[in-house]
């Protein structure tokens, strides 16, 4: 896993650092599958394929990093931890996986 927490102790600072790392390491847009259950009645459901266009420039302590996505012509904001990249290189997908591990264990 990337050593991004070395000099950072605040969760929000670490989250914002993840934003920078992902923006520098991942090519947008990319396709992803919704890999986690969404709220009942949500138009985006587990198994849907979305296109991830960009990452929002803030960190939420409940949902983590939020990304701007499209499902068809509709735009949605989804937690990055709920998405599984489909068309990224192994290296780029590994960066997102590292973020998801950090977020799950913070």
GROMACS .gro file of C-alpha atoms in nm:
model
  106
    1UNK     CA    1   0.000   0.000   0.000
    2UNK     CA    2   0.115   0.353  -0.067
    3UNK     CA    3   0.281   0.527   0.226
    4UNK     CA    4   0.066   0.841   0.219
    5UNK     CA    5  -0.004   0.866   0.590
    6UNK     CA    6   0.359   0.905   0.694
    7UNK     CA    7   0.345   1.269   0.806
    8UNK     CA    8  -0.032   1.307   0.836
    9UNK     CA    9  -0.237   1.237   1.147
   10UNK     CA   10  -0.573   1.398   1.072
   11UNK     CA   11  -0.823   1.182   0.879
   12UNK     CA   12  -0.935   1.476   0.666
   13UNK     CA   13  -0.576   1.560   0.569
   14UNK     CA   14  -0.515   1.198   0.474
   15UNK     CA   15  -0.841   1.191   0.277
   16UNK     CA   16  -0.746   1.507   0.089
   17UNK     CA   17  -0.404   1.354   0.018
   18UNK     CA   18  -0.582   1.054  -0.135
   19UNK     CA   19  -0.765   1.294  -0.367
   20UNK     CA   20  -0.432   1.422  -0.499
   21UNK     CA   21  -0.283   1.076  -0.535
   22UNK     CA   22  -0.584   0.939  -0.723
   23UNK     CA   23  -0.607   1.245  -0.949
   24UNK     CA   24  -0.238   1.206  -1.038
   25UNK     CA   25  -0.244   0.826  -1.077
   26UNK     CA   26  -0.577   0.741  -1.240
   27UNK     CA   27  -0.692   0.829  -1.591
   28UNK     CA   28  -1.043   0.975  -1.597
   29UNK     CA   29  -1.300   0.892  -1.719
   30UNK     CA   30  -1.311   0.519  -1.653
   31UNK     CA   31  -1.581   0.256  -1.631
   32UNK     CA   32  -1.673   0.097  -1.299
   33UNK     CA   33  -1.927  -0.146  -1.164
   34UNK     CA   34  -2.131  -0.060  -0.858
   35UNK     CA   35  -2.008  -0.331  -0.624
   36UNK     CA   36  -2.200  -0.246  -0.309
   37UNK     CA   37  -2.568  -0.220  -0.227
   38UNK     CA   38  -2.707   0.131  -0.261
   39UNK     CA   39  -3.002   0.268  -0.067
   40UNK     CA   40  -3.339   0.114  -0.145
   41UNK     CA   41  -3.505   0.309  -0.424
   42UNK     CA   42  -3.178   0.454  -0.552
   43UNK     CA   43  -3.165   0.471  -0.932
   44UNK     CA   44  -2.812   0.325  -0.916
   45UNK     CA   45  -2.797  -0.032  -0.792
   46UNK     CA   46  -2.538  -0.302  -0.731
   47UNK     CA   47  -2.414  -0.442  -1.063
   48UNK     CA   48  -2.481  -0.126  -1.266
   49UNK     CA   49  -2.195  -0.001  -1.482
   50UNK     CA   50  -2.121   0.369  -1.452
   51UNK     CA   51  -1.864   0.599  -1.606
   52UNK     CA   52  -1.653   0.784  -1.347
   53UNK     CA   53  -1.573   1.133  -1.474
   54UNK     CA   54  -1.393   1.296  -1.184
   55UNK     CA   55  -1.335   1.293  -0.813
   56UNK     CA   56  -1.492   1.565  -0.597
   57UNK     CA   57  -1.246   1.791  -0.420
   58UNK     CA   58  -1.355   1.710  -0.066
   59UNK     CA   59  -1.342   1.420   0.177
   60UNK     CA   60  -1.649   1.302   0.370
   61UNK     CA   61  -1.579   1.110   0.691
   62UNK     CA   62  -1.888   0.889   0.645
   63UNK     CA   63  -1.867   0.807   0.273
   64UNK     CA   64  -1.504   0.889   0.192
   65UNK     CA   65  -1.417   1.019  -0.152
   66UNK     CA   66  -1.715   1.101  -0.372
   67UNK     CA   67  -1.689   1.068  -0.749
   68UNK     CA   68  -1.901   1.217  -1.025
   69UNK     CA   69  -2.048   0.941  -1.238
   70UNK     CA   70  -2.294   0.889  -1.519
   71UNK     CA   71  -2.539   0.607  -1.568
   72UNK     CA   72  -2.672   0.660  -1.916
   73UNK     CA   73  -2.739   1.033  -1.943
   74UNK     CA   74  -2.802   1.085  -1.570
   75UNK     CA   75  -2.535   1.218  -1.333
   76UNK     CA   76  -2.482   1.071  -0.987
   77UNK     CA   77  -2.240   1.124  -0.698
   78UNK     CA   78  -2.123   0.793  -0.552
   79UNK     CA   79  -1.868   0.686  -0.291
   80UNK     CA   80  -1.553   0.558  -0.459
   81UNK     CA   81  -1.539   0.267  -0.212
   82UNK     CA   82  -1.863   0.131  -0.364
   83UNK     CA   83  -1.715   0.105  -0.714
   84UNK     CA   84  -1.502  -0.161  -0.884
   85UNK     CA   85  -1.294  -0.025  -1.175
   86UNK     CA   86  -1.346  -0.213  -1.502
   87UNK     CA   87  -1.114  -0.060  -1.760
   88UNK     CA   88  -0.814   0.068  -1.563
   89UNK     CA   89  -0.464  -0.072  -1.578
   90UNK     CA   90  -0.354  -0.295  -1.290
   91UNK     CA   91  -0.143  -0.012  -1.150
   92UNK     CA   92  -0.428   0.239  -1.158
   93UNK     CA   93  -0.676  -0.009  -1.009
   94UNK     CA   94  -0.422  -0.085  -0.734
   95UNK     CA   95  -0.423   0.282  -0.628
   96UNK     CA   96  -0.800   0.272  -0.588
   97UNK     CA   97  -0.777  -0.062  -0.404
   98UNK     CA   98  -0.518   0.087  -0.167
   99UNK     CA   99  -0.753   0.378  -0.095
  100UNK     CA  100  -1.041   0.137  -0.029
  101UNK     CA  101  -0.828  -0.065   0.216
  102UNK     CA  102  -0.725   0.252   0.398
  103UNK     CA  103  -1.084   0.379   0.414
  104UNK     CA  104  -1.215   0.046   0.546
  105UNK     CA  105  -0.949   0.033   0.820
  106UNK     CA  106  -0.920   0.399   0.922
   0.00000   0.00000   0.00000
